[in-house]
């Protein structure tokens, strides 16, 4: 077994690998860039080596710098994590030439599977079902149109070197093929430095279901069931689960056996993932193989009880698999949610900044038998920088069945406090509550279909609003009782606690009266309903566990003027509690209208202006490109919302702007 492993990665996956290495009694070495001096992975490892400036092109993906760090620390193996150098066969070969083990598959397999078109050909000859389409590269748009016609619409235009959902376009007709061919080519060129394009059939109502494989260097290969990753945004995974609610045992077996056949064809060992697209009739087709540990590997670990990182390390050290296919059992249900630093209310644009508060839910087994696991690479006070992937954490839950796992996830979200940056927790909560998600009727178009206008928060039903009002009434009563105790003690005479309120939130207004009863607060509403609320809340706390009518409820609590800001289940509401007299007067107050921002183009995220495409005085049409802003390696084109005339331009190329900073004004 190895004595010391260097982890050529950062963030949550570096922390994840360090955890298993420690468990196995292996020393660990972290590498870090300027931006990661104080990062969690840098601190967790036994040793840490600085490898250069923040951009990964000057640090994490420079092979020479990693090799130097290996030499300097005497590490005898390297784990690449995912991304960065994990699927770079030159890196694996360079390590092996230095007598250092690469904790991953053989370089020839990385090479063969790294290219979508090559791997598709290998898969087809190994008897694996592949997406119908043209099995070669396509050199010009005319050819693309001709081939698309042969395949039959719709088609998917793809970059052979593609990854991360980049360089792919759906086309429904000849015109879209021409456009898509060019834009895929451009995107592939700029993202991968390789603009080879191919075309395949677009599978409609597609589900993304992938098989986890595991093999050793002695020819043993097994599959560890599947993961369904159909909840995607822009072809990138957001929520994954294992097993898939769609597969039956026969399909699972067929997919697993084809995945193993493909691996055998390329002499595969270590862990790997064979991705399939599955249509509504459960026909499955090979998409690509990822020759590395996958982001969503924890859900497989939770239902198989196998530590995949441990297996990778053992296999790299030459050990034989300790289990056979027959030993693999899938137990219960696991879900993973990717918590991203992106603002769901601003079409999920990346958000960067300091994590003012970061309090994940408690990990481990809960009283009700469910399990919470949170893989993270950040700490409270840490910075989410623009240099790397905006993933903050991977929150997983396990339960004996799917709905219990979904509910455990929803509960875990309510107990997860993240402040200081925009993040997608409210959106993830909304998905957990969504009836179609709960029924397991998933396709990769789920988000686009169910949230066609983006996400603007979850709006409470009347019943939910009453629940929030009851929680706010509880908070008010406890806060006031405390105030009265303090002032009463000082003045030496008791003061009355008010108990009749008008609660307003989200367009609802309720008359509610409160009383204490056996440690609980009973909130009685007009019309006879009442809710019993108890909680461990103390004044000043930003999160508390409530029990409302016997059901546990995690709520984020914050005093907000004459009310309370309450957040749970994707809802974010200010509940105003006023005495009936004050409420009467409040209703007469003129409403403050939000300022008119419609004549301004504001920067939607922190970033750098790369181009300004118009000049002062220009007339612009709706949809016309006005400026581009680069943030987190993404070029974002800002377009005119409507026809107008540019009055003033406030920013210039190269300006570094904060969110909501003015770029230009219209007349
Ligand atoms: P990447 O390397 O970017 O992960 P993939 O080939 O795995 O590229 O595709 C990413 C996603 O795009 C898939 O999970 C699926 O949602 C969608 N996709 C890819 N190919 C097809 C296809 N032929 N039909 C339907 N959807 C597809
Ligand atoms: P809507 O009322 O249709 O929702 P908004 O007025 O809220 O649109 O504008 C949406 C965004 O577009 C805002 O960020 C605004 O600054 C910007 N915007 C408004 N008018 C224009 C325009 N003529 N060209 C470009 N951007 C505009
Ligand atoms: Mg993929």
XYZ file of C-alpha atoms and ligand atoms in Angstrom:
722
model
C 0.000 0.000 0.000
C 1.063 3.573 -0.619
C 2.744 5.623 2.085
C 1.874 9.092 0.770
C -0.682 10.317 -1.765
C -0.651 13.694 -3.471
C -4.066 15.021 -4.477
C -3.805 16.980 -7.717
C -7.045 18.875 -7.174
C -8.842 21.333 -4.910
C -12.218 21.930 -3.271
C -14.597 19.259 -2.090
C -13.077 16.418 -4.086
C -9.593 17.018 -2.671
C -11.125 16.957 0.818
C -13.047 13.806 -0.063
C -9.899 11.938 -1.150
C -7.955 13.118 1.908
C -10.685 11.691 4.146
C -10.332 8.157 2.763
C -6.519 8.332 2.674
C -6.571 9.208 6.376
C -8.905 6.300 7.063
C -6.389 3.985 5.367
C -3.491 5.475 7.352
C -1.908 7.054 4.256
C -0.179 10.456 4.472
C -1.588 13.195 2.224
C -0.171 16.095 0.234
C -2.342 18.969 -1.012
C -1.400 21.374 -3.777
C -2.766 24.912 -3.772
C -2.831 28.069 -5.837
C -2.608 31.652 -4.591
C -6.393 31.701 -4.219
C -6.381 28.555 -2.065
C -3.788 29.359 0.612
C -6.443 29.215 3.314
C -8.668 26.651 1.599
C -10.027 23.637 3.459
C -8.137 21.074 1.363
C -4.868 22.929 1.982
C -5.475 22.751 5.724
C -6.727 19.162 5.885
C -3.707 17.540 4.244
C -0.580 16.573 6.171
C 1.537 18.674 3.813
C 0.688 21.368 1.269
C 2.664 22.607 -1.712
C 2.100 25.963 -3.383
C 1.912 25.542 -7.158
C 1.279 29.006 -8.561
C -1.225 31.738 -9.383
C -4.998 31.401 -9.091
C -5.921 30.592 -12.707
C -5.867 26.805 -13.049
C -4.046 27.166 -16.379
C -1.094 28.408 -14.316
C -1.411 26.014 -11.392
C -3.743 22.992 -11.128
C -3.414 21.852 -14.722
C 0.293 22.444 -15.219
C 1.714 18.909 -15.319
C 5.291 20.045 -14.575
C 4.233 21.808 -11.383
C 2.408 18.735 -10.083
C 5.380 16.507 -10.927
C 7.686 18.900 -9.025
C 5.375 18.797 -6.003
C 5.397 14.974 -6.139
C 9.216 14.934 -6.173
C 9.542 17.526 -3.431
C 7.283 15.592 -1.063
C 8.192 12.027 -2.020
C 4.578 11.024 -2.679
C 4.319 7.562 -4.251
C 0.864 7.990 -5.808
C -1.349 10.763 -7.164
C -5.130 11.011 -7.072
C -6.400 13.437 -9.732
C -9.976 13.918 -8.458
C -12.294 14.968 -11.298
C -11.819 17.769 -13.828
C -8.335 19.320 -14.113
C -5.831 16.554 -15.062
C -8.060 13.581 -14.245
C -8.659 12.585 -17.871
C -5.273 13.586 -19.222
C -3.412 10.481 -20.368
C -0.134 12.435 -20.735
C -0.302 13.252 -17.055
C -0.858 9.618 -16.096
C 2.031 8.554 -18.336
C 4.372 11.227 -16.999
C 3.719 10.059 -13.434
C 4.305 6.434 -14.331
C 7.552 7.352 -16.111
C 8.683 8.840 -12.780
C 7.737 5.635 -10.974
C 4.690 7.220 -9.318
C 1.297 5.487 -9.353
C -1.646 7.213 -11.018
C -4.795 6.457 -9.034
C -7.034 5.935 -12.019
C -7.412 3.851 -15.162
C -4.654 2.945 -17.642
C -3.638 5.813 -19.980
C -4.706 3.871 -23.101
C -8.244 3.621 -21.758
C -8.300 7.342 -20.901
C -7.136 8.075 -24.422
C -9.656 5.801 -26.108
C -12.604 7.074 -24.087
C -11.551 10.738 -24.040
C -12.880 11.301 -27.501
C -16.629 10.945 -27.977
C -16.481 9.730 -31.561
C -13.657 7.198 -30.955
C -15.361 5.839 -27.857
C -18.665 5.546 -29.682
C -16.997 3.433 -32.354
C -15.302 1.212 -29.775
C -18.604 0.847 -27.938
C -20.441 -0.158 -31.105
C -17.875 -2.870 -31.872
C -18.080 -4.149 -28.283
C -21.807 -4.736 -28.801
C -22.911 -1.700 -26.818
C -26.059 0.058 -27.980
C -25.091 3.539 -29.254
C -27.163 6.583 -30.245
C -28.119 6.246 -33.911
C -26.191 8.667 -36.050
C -23.243 9.193 -38.306
C -20.154 7.429 -36.942
C -17.638 9.898 -38.381
C -16.589 13.520 -38.214
C -18.342 16.190 -40.216
C -16.311 18.857 -41.959
C -18.758 21.429 -43.266
C -22.248 22.771 -42.803
C -23.592 21.347 -46.098
C -22.491 17.885 -45.063
C -23.994 18.436 -41.648
C -27.365 19.256 -43.209
C -27.200 16.212 -45.480
C -26.320 13.853 -42.629
C -28.926 15.364 -40.313
C -31.492 14.675 -43.042
C -30.409 11.026 -43.186
C -30.552 10.605 -39.396
C -33.931 12.345 -39.179
C -34.846 15.315 -36.994
C -34.329 16.225 -34.227
C -30.559 15.788 -34.084
C -27.838 16.661 -31.615
C -24.684 18.336 -32.903
C -21.760 17.522 -30.656
C -18.088 18.294 -30.187
C -16.005 15.121 -30.168
C -13.721 16.599 -27.504
C -16.719 17.956 -25.559
C -17.348 17.885 -21.843
C -19.280 19.764 -19.173
C -22.275 20.162 -21.442
C -20.296 22.430 -23.768
C -20.216 22.348 -27.561
C -23.603 20.724 -28.115
C -26.745 21.982 -29.840
C -30.131 20.480 -30.665
C -31.395 21.103 -34.194
C -34.954 20.573 -35.453
C -34.432 21.654 -39.065
C -31.821 22.468 -41.710
C -31.410 26.089 -40.643
C -30.772 25.092 -37.048
C -28.212 22.531 -38.215
C -26.290 25.246 -40.068
C -26.376 27.573 -37.065
C -25.701 24.820 -34.557
C -22.833 23.388 -36.567
C -21.047 26.749 -36.533
C -21.737 27.600 -32.892
C -20.777 24.108 -31.655
C -17.590 24.372 -33.659
C -16.760 27.810 -32.222
C -17.518 26.762 -28.678
C -15.507 23.546 -29.057
C -12.579 25.484 -30.483
C -12.524 28.006 -27.645
C -13.252 25.505 -24.845
C -11.230 22.482 -25.934
C -8.925 23.760 -28.697
C -10.433 21.033 -30.883
C -13.346 21.757 -33.211
C -14.184 18.263 -34.530
C -17.941 17.837 -34.750
C -20.292 14.867 -35.153
C -24.052 14.452 -35.281
C -26.366 11.931 -33.685
C -30.074 11.476 -33.201
C -31.553 13.591 -30.423
C -33.335 11.151 -28.145
C -36.658 12.705 -27.112
C -37.948 12.582 -23.536
C -34.432 11.535 -22.591
C -33.319 10.389 -19.181
C -29.649 10.378 -18.291
C -28.819 7.112 -16.553
C -25.239 6.025 -15.975
C -23.533 2.866 -14.773
C -20.737 2.884 -12.189
C -18.022 0.356 -12.958
C -15.144 -0.895 -10.836
C -12.263 -3.079 -11.942
C -8.835 -4.242 -10.789
C -5.560 -4.825 -12.639
C -6.211 -8.592 -12.681
C -9.115 -8.533 -15.114
C -11.987 -8.398 -12.612
C -14.696 -5.937 -13.583
C -18.064 -5.341 -11.951
C -20.835 -2.747 -12.076
C -22.284 -1.053 -9.030
C -25.752 -0.212 -10.270
C -26.854 3.041 -11.833
C -27.368 6.697 -11.067
C -30.048 8.808 -12.654
C -28.894 12.349 -13.453
C -31.818 13.672 -15.469
C -32.241 16.886 -13.494
C -29.951 19.072 -15.562
C -29.630 22.704 -16.495
C -27.898 23.525 -19.782
C -26.868 19.842 -20.073
C -25.186 19.994 -16.665
C -26.266 17.840 -13.749
C -27.899 19.447 -10.727
C -29.586 16.596 -8.836
C -28.653 12.913 -9.046
C -30.011 9.794 -7.427
C -29.387 6.089 -7.079
C -31.026 3.857 -8.027
C -33.046 5.262 -10.935
C -36.829 5.356 -10.413
C -37.167 4.267 -14.063
C -35.104 1.096 -14.367
C -36.302 -2.437 -13.853
C -33.946 -5.234 -12.869
C -33.660 -6.560 -16.432
C -32.717 -3.174 -17.930
C -30.255 -2.544 -15.106
C -28.591 -5.882 -15.788
C -28.451 -5.296 -19.535
C -26.943 -1.832 -19.097
C -24.488 -3.066 -16.472
C -23.315 -5.927 -18.666
C -22.840 -3.665 -21.695
C -20.860 -1.195 -19.560
C -18.600 -4.014 -18.392
C -18.194 -5.262 -21.980
C -17.049 -1.800 -23.064
C -14.548 -1.643 -20.196
C -13.176 -5.075 -21.088
C -12.688 -3.908 -24.686
C -10.266 -1.197 -23.537
C -8.538 -3.085 -20.690
C -10.149 -0.844 -18.090
C -9.466 -0.853 -14.356
C -10.154 1.562 -11.423
C -13.555 3.313 -11.246
C -15.350 4.698 -14.276
C -18.778 5.718 -15.450
C -20.537 4.668 -18.617
C -23.233 7.218 -19.472
C -26.399 6.250 -21.293
C -29.360 8.163 -22.570
C -32.617 6.266 -22.041
C -35.820 6.940 -23.981
C -39.429 6.661 -22.853
C -39.538 2.979 -23.949
C -36.484 2.158 -21.796
C -34.313 1.783 -24.898
C -30.830 2.828 -23.793
C -27.965 4.228 -25.821
C -24.301 4.813 -24.943
C -23.369 8.508 -24.668
C -19.804 8.571 -23.415
C -17.534 7.141 -20.761
C -15.939 9.205 -17.994
C -12.644 7.614 -16.972
C -12.492 8.990 -13.451
C -14.273 9.386 -10.161
C -17.561 11.154 -10.899
C -18.902 14.180 -8.966
C -22.048 12.246 -8.050
C -20.239 9.120 -6.793
C -21.525 9.531 -3.198
C -25.038 8.315 -4.061
C -23.562 5.005 -5.237
C -21.520 4.782 -2.041
C -24.643 5.351 0.038
C -26.630 2.518 -1.539
C -23.778 0.006 -1.947
C -21.787 0.706 1.220
C -18.618 0.770 -0.900
C -16.021 3.554 -0.523
C -15.116 4.168 -4.162
C -12.021 6.218 -3.351
C -10.735 3.389 -1.174
C -11.308 0.933 -4.022
C -9.440 3.225 -6.446
C -6.465 3.411 -4.104
C -6.400 -0.361 -3.489
C -6.673 -1.128 -7.201
C -3.886 1.349 -8.052
C -1.712 -0.409 -5.462
C -2.304 -3.698 -7.302
C -4.835 -5.281 -4.948
C -7.601 -7.546 -6.204
C -11.266 -6.579 -5.847
C -12.593 -7.951 -2.598
C -16.093 -8.479 -3.997
C -17.698 -10.079 -7.038
C -20.782 -9.032 -9.008
C -22.963 -11.281 -6.834
C -21.865 -9.448 -3.693
C -23.209 -6.132 -4.961
C -26.525 -5.257 -3.353
C -28.373 -1.982 -3.722
C -29.845 -0.864 -0.450
C -32.377 1.966 -0.105
C -32.314 5.281 -1.954
C -29.805 8.142 -2.122
C -30.083 11.635 -3.607
C -27.413 14.254 -4.213
C -28.036 17.974 -4.690
C -25.337 20.247 -5.983
C -25.307 23.472 -4.059
C -23.987 26.102 -6.465
C -22.894 29.698 -5.960
C -25.327 30.937 -8.565
C -28.298 33.201 -8.220
C -31.542 31.375 -9.030
C -33.452 34.672 -9.168
C -31.121 36.001 -11.890
C -31.290 33.122 -14.341
C -28.670 31.207 -12.327
C -25.791 33.542 -13.093
C -22.690 32.801 -11.074
C -22.311 34.626 -7.796
C -19.017 35.203 -6.040
C -18.005 36.652 -2.707
C -17.425 35.815 0.916
C -19.401 33.102 2.686
C -20.589 35.204 5.614
C -22.345 32.208 7.042
C -21.894 28.551 6.185
C -23.641 26.094 8.500
C -24.438 22.767 6.883
C -26.901 20.414 8.550
C -25.512 17.864 10.985
C -24.145 14.833 9.124
C -24.721 11.213 10.011
C -27.667 8.992 10.830
C -30.749 10.701 12.225
C -33.272 9.389 14.696
C -35.687 8.538 11.872
C -33.069 6.294 10.217
C -32.222 8.665 7.350
C -28.611 9.635 6.653
C -27.230 13.077 5.778
C -23.842 13.452 4.092
C -22.341 16.739 2.974
C -19.196 16.788 0.816
C -17.732 20.251 0.869
C -14.529 22.185 0.336
C -15.471 25.518 1.857
C -15.598 27.016 5.334
C -17.500 29.917 6.863
C -15.633 33.130 6.090
C -14.081 31.593 2.980
C -14.192 33.157 -0.442
C -16.016 31.760 -3.479
C -13.700 33.028 -6.187
C -14.271 33.527 -9.887
C -11.448 31.176 -10.810
C -13.028 27.801 -10.218
C -16.227 25.802 -10.402
C -19.017 27.517 -8.430
C -20.019 24.338 -6.557
C -20.175 24.957 -2.788
C -21.208 21.536 -1.567
C -22.831 18.235 -2.474
C -25.596 17.453 -0.050
C -26.711 13.817 0.006
C -29.475 12.046 1.850
C -30.191 8.348 2.190
C -33.423 6.652 3.262
C -35.002 3.226 2.822
C -37.215 4.543 0.001
C -37.203 7.375 -2.530
C -39.821 9.678 -1.028
C -38.264 9.432 2.413
C -34.924 10.416 0.852
C -36.593 13.359 -0.928
C -38.208 14.515 2.313
C -34.926 14.124 4.175
C -33.302 16.332 1.514
C -36.000 19.002 1.842
C -35.502 18.967 5.604
C -31.705 19.167 5.227
C -32.092 22.252 2.999
C -34.161 23.974 5.667
C -31.353 23.351 8.129
C -28.594 24.542 5.761
C -27.532 28.143 6.300
C -25.587 29.869 3.527
C -25.340 33.674 3.504
C -23.204 36.221 1.733
C -23.523 34.957 -1.823
C -26.321 34.014 -4.176
C -26.981 30.267 -4.115
C -29.491 27.761 -5.453
C -30.826 26.327 -2.156
C -34.328 27.838 -2.650
C -34.474 26.365 -6.139
C -33.343 22.920 -4.985
C -36.011 23.078 -2.274
C -38.624 23.847 -4.903
C -37.582 20.777 -6.895
C -37.917 18.529 -3.821
C -41.497 19.784 -3.347
C -42.374 19.495 -7.035
C -45.078 16.845 -7.643
C -43.511 15.634 -10.903
C -40.106 15.217 -9.261
C -41.704 13.403 -6.345
C -43.417 11.037 -8.775
C -40.070 10.353 -10.435
C -41.303 11.442 -13.865
C -37.949 12.849 -14.901
C -36.386 13.831 -18.204
C -33.397 16.036 -18.939
C -35.899 18.761 -19.887
C -37.461 18.777 -16.406
C -36.092 22.172 -15.352
C -36.757 23.823 -18.714
C -40.314 22.470 -18.790
C -41.286 23.021 -15.171
C -39.546 26.379 -14.712
C -39.952 27.883 -18.202
C -39.724 31.455 -16.933
C -36.853 30.786 -14.568
C -37.273 30.695 -10.828
C -38.775 33.443 -8.720
C -39.076 31.657 -5.396
C -41.756 29.406 -3.954
C -44.963 31.258 -3.127
C -46.759 29.900 -0.080
C -50.231 28.432 -0.304
C -52.761 29.794 2.169
C -52.099 26.861 4.455
C -48.329 27.332 4.282
C -48.764 31.070 4.858
C -50.771 30.305 8.011
C -47.976 27.995 9.160
C -45.401 30.766 8.671
C -47.682 33.243 10.444
C -47.913 30.823 13.388
C -44.106 30.576 13.513
C -43.802 34.380 13.402
C -46.434 34.688 16.143
C -44.403 32.265 18.251
C -41.265 34.342 17.702
C -43.088 37.566 18.551
C -44.558 36.194 21.734
C -41.239 34.801 22.932
C -39.372 37.986 21.997
C -41.947 40.162 23.759
C -42.129 37.972 26.814
C -38.401 38.331 27.127
C -38.622 42.102 26.639
C -41.299 42.319 29.293
C -39.290 40.182 31.722
C -36.290 42.453 31.298
C -38.133 45.767 31.453
C -40.469 44.423 34.119
C -37.542 43.406 36.281
C -35.983 46.824 35.825
C -39.115 48.841 36.480
C -40.301 46.345 39.050
C -43.782 46.138 37.603
C -45.029 43.670 35.009
C -46.175 44.818 31.554
C -48.853 43.084 29.504
C -47.864 40.980 26.505
C -50.107 41.685 23.515
C -51.747 38.584 22.113
C -53.961 39.701 19.210
C -52.247 40.273 15.893
C -52.854 40.879 12.244
C -50.314 38.829 10.292
C -49.630 39.822 6.676
C -47.405 37.983 4.226
C -47.356 37.089 0.549
C -50.675 38.828 -0.098
C -52.449 37.074 2.790
C -53.763 38.720 5.914
C -54.828 36.749 9.003
C -56.165 37.692 12.418
C -54.269 35.563 14.869
C -54.211 35.386 18.643
C -51.564 33.631 20.681
C -51.379 32.010 24.070
C -48.871 29.883 25.950
C -49.939 26.366 26.775
C -47.662 23.726 28.263
C -44.446 25.094 26.735
C -46.075 25.545 23.343
C -47.563 28.586 21.719
C -51.055 28.107 20.338
C -51.765 30.403 17.409
C -55.527 30.608 16.735
C -56.710 31.998 13.432
C -59.984 33.587 12.397
C -62.290 30.850 11.215
C -61.224 28.369 13.854
C -57.925 26.835 12.688
C -55.096 26.827 15.161
C -51.485 25.677 15.153
C -49.421 24.532 18.115
C -45.810 25.672 17.861
C -42.788 24.793 19.953
C -39.132 25.442 19.258
C -35.600 25.611 20.598
C -35.380 29.172 19.242
C -33.639 31.852 21.281
C -33.608 35.578 20.467
C -30.800 36.383 18.049
C -30.702 32.911 16.501
C -30.713 32.771 12.696
C -32.044 29.220 12.450
C -34.262 27.119 14.651
C -36.052 23.792 14.711
C -39.788 24.145 15.171
C -42.453 21.582 15.804
C -45.740 22.703 14.261
C -48.692 20.448 15.071
C -46.298 17.592 15.716
C -44.237 17.956 12.497
C -40.616 19.105 12.624
C -39.823 22.205 10.600
C -36.432 23.888 10.116
C -36.778 27.633 9.594
C -34.250 30.399 9.005
C -35.316 33.325 11.194
C -34.342 36.956 11.078
C -35.932 40.050 12.663
C -37.049 42.445 9.919
C -38.441 45.723 11.260
C -41.921 45.098 12.589
C -41.873 41.554 11.226
C -39.867 38.415 10.711
C -38.097 37.192 7.605
C -38.711 33.441 7.472
C -37.204 31.029 4.983
C -37.933 27.383 4.376
C -38.872 25.110 1.501
C -37.779 27.664 -1.100
C -40.073 30.292 0.462
C -38.619 33.600 1.561
C -41.222 35.788 3.220
C -41.417 38.693 5.594
C -44.293 38.173 8.013
C -45.537 41.435 9.514
C -47.294 41.172 12.858
C -49.175 44.266 13.886
C -51.758 45.030 16.532
C -55.211 45.376 14.945
C -55.072 49.179 15.378
C -51.612 49.512 13.796
C -52.639 47.162 10.994
C -55.606 49.426 10.243
C -53.286 52.406 9.962
C -50.664 50.457 7.987
C -53.282 49.615 5.385
C -53.780 53.363 4.835
C -50.046 54.041 4.301
C -49.050 54.842 0.731
C -47.283 51.906 -0.861
C -43.615 52.462 -1.684
C -43.101 51.616 -5.343
C -39.839 50.018 -6.368
C -37.647 52.390 -8.413
C -38.022 52.176 -12.199
C -34.966 50.318 -13.441
C -36.383 49.482 -16.829
C -34.293 52.117 -18.585
C -31.025 50.784 -17.291
C -28.826 47.865 -18.202
C -27.289 46.668 -14.970
C -24.484 44.184 -14.605
C -26.246 40.918 -13.665
C -23.242 39.449 -11.855
C -19.807 40.519 -10.675
C -17.473 40.330 -13.641
C -15.383 42.109 -16.216
C -16.897 43.911 -19.201
C -15.221 42.466 -22.274
C -17.052 44.336 -25.018
C -19.535 47.173 -25.428
C -21.306 46.559 -28.714
C -23.203 49.852 -29.074
C -22.523 53.584 -28.845
C -24.404 56.458 -27.251
C -27.249 57.554 -29.482
C -27.609 54.134 -31.159
C -31.082 52.767 -31.720
C -31.266 49.131 -30.587
C -33.713 46.351 -31.373
C -34.995 43.793 -28.888
C -32.531 40.918 -28.716
C -29.587 42.943 -30.002
C -26.291 42.291 -28.204
C -25.354 45.287 -26.030
C -22.321 44.127 -24.085
C -20.520 41.015 -22.911
C -19.483 40.351 -19.356
C -17.058 37.627 -18.412
C -17.442 35.904 -15.082
C -16.316 32.482 -13.933
C -14.975 31.612 -17.360
C -18.372 32.235 -18.914
C -18.981 34.816 -21.610
C -22.387 36.299 -20.968
C -23.959 38.293 -23.766
C -26.321 40.966 -22.446
C -29.087 41.684 -24.924
C -31.637 44.432 -25.349
C -34.926 43.509 -23.710
C -36.828 45.820 -26.017
C -36.401 48.448 -28.697
C -34.782 51.672 -27.433
C -32.096 54.318 -27.820
C -28.843 54.301 -25.906
C -28.626 57.514 -23.863
C -25.422 57.034 -21.923
C -22.766 54.344 -21.574
C -21.347 54.138 -18.078
C -18.914 51.223 -18.363
C -16.097 50.482 -20.758
C -14.304 47.319 -21.874
C -12.038 46.159 -19.071
C -14.222 47.665 -16.311
C -14.615 45.357 -13.367
C -18.210 45.682 -12.179
C -20.129 44.653 -9.104
C -23.569 43.129 -9.374
C -26.223 45.751 -10.295
C -23.637 48.311 -11.363
C -24.798 50.460 -14.263
C -23.554 49.546 -17.737
C -25.753 51.811 -19.841
C -28.935 53.862 -19.778
C -31.676 54.099 -22.382
C -33.843 57.079 -23.298
P -20.654 15.913 -21.672
O -19.319 15.363 -22.040
O -20.715 17.389 -21.825
O -21.124 15.396 -20.366
P -22.635 14.136 -22.878
O -22.474 13.486 -24.193
O -22.470 13.275 -21.687
O -21.653 15.378 -22.819
O -24.053 14.845 -22.844
C -24.442 15.703 -21.785
C -25.955 15.728 -21.685
O -26.536 16.165 -22.925
C -26.590 14.380 -21.436
O -26.642 14.070 -20.073
C -27.974 14.573 -22.025
O -28.788 15.288 -21.132
C -27.728 15.460 -23.220
N -27.547 14.661 -24.461
C -26.387 14.319 -25.022
N -26.582 13.610 -26.164
C -27.910 13.493 -26.339
C -28.751 12.874 -27.329
N -28.251 12.254 -28.375
N -30.085 12.959 -27.168
C -30.602 13.610 -26.095
N -29.871 14.221 -25.153
C -28.535 14.169 -25.244
P -39.592 43.473 -17.936
O -40.427 44.584 -17.437
O -39.948 43.040 -19.332
O -39.479 42.335 -16.975
P -37.326 44.985 -17.072
O -37.725 46.346 -17.280
O -37.394 44.443 -15.696
O -38.118 44.055 -18.087
O -35.858 44.823 -17.630
C -35.151 43.639 -17.557
C -33.668 43.943 -17.651
O -33.351 44.493 -18.936
C -33.205 44.962 -16.642
O -31.935 44.550 -16.163
C -33.071 46.231 -17.444
O -32.046 47.034 -16.919
C -32.735 45.752 -18.828
N -33.269 46.613 -19.925
C -34.397 47.320 -19.957
N -34.605 47.949 -21.115
C -33.578 47.607 -21.894
C -33.204 47.887 -23.249
N -33.896 48.680 -24.096
N -32.097 47.296 -23.695
C -31.381 46.521 -22.899
N -31.665 46.206 -21.645
C -32.738 46.741 -21.126
Mg -21.475 13.452 -19.928
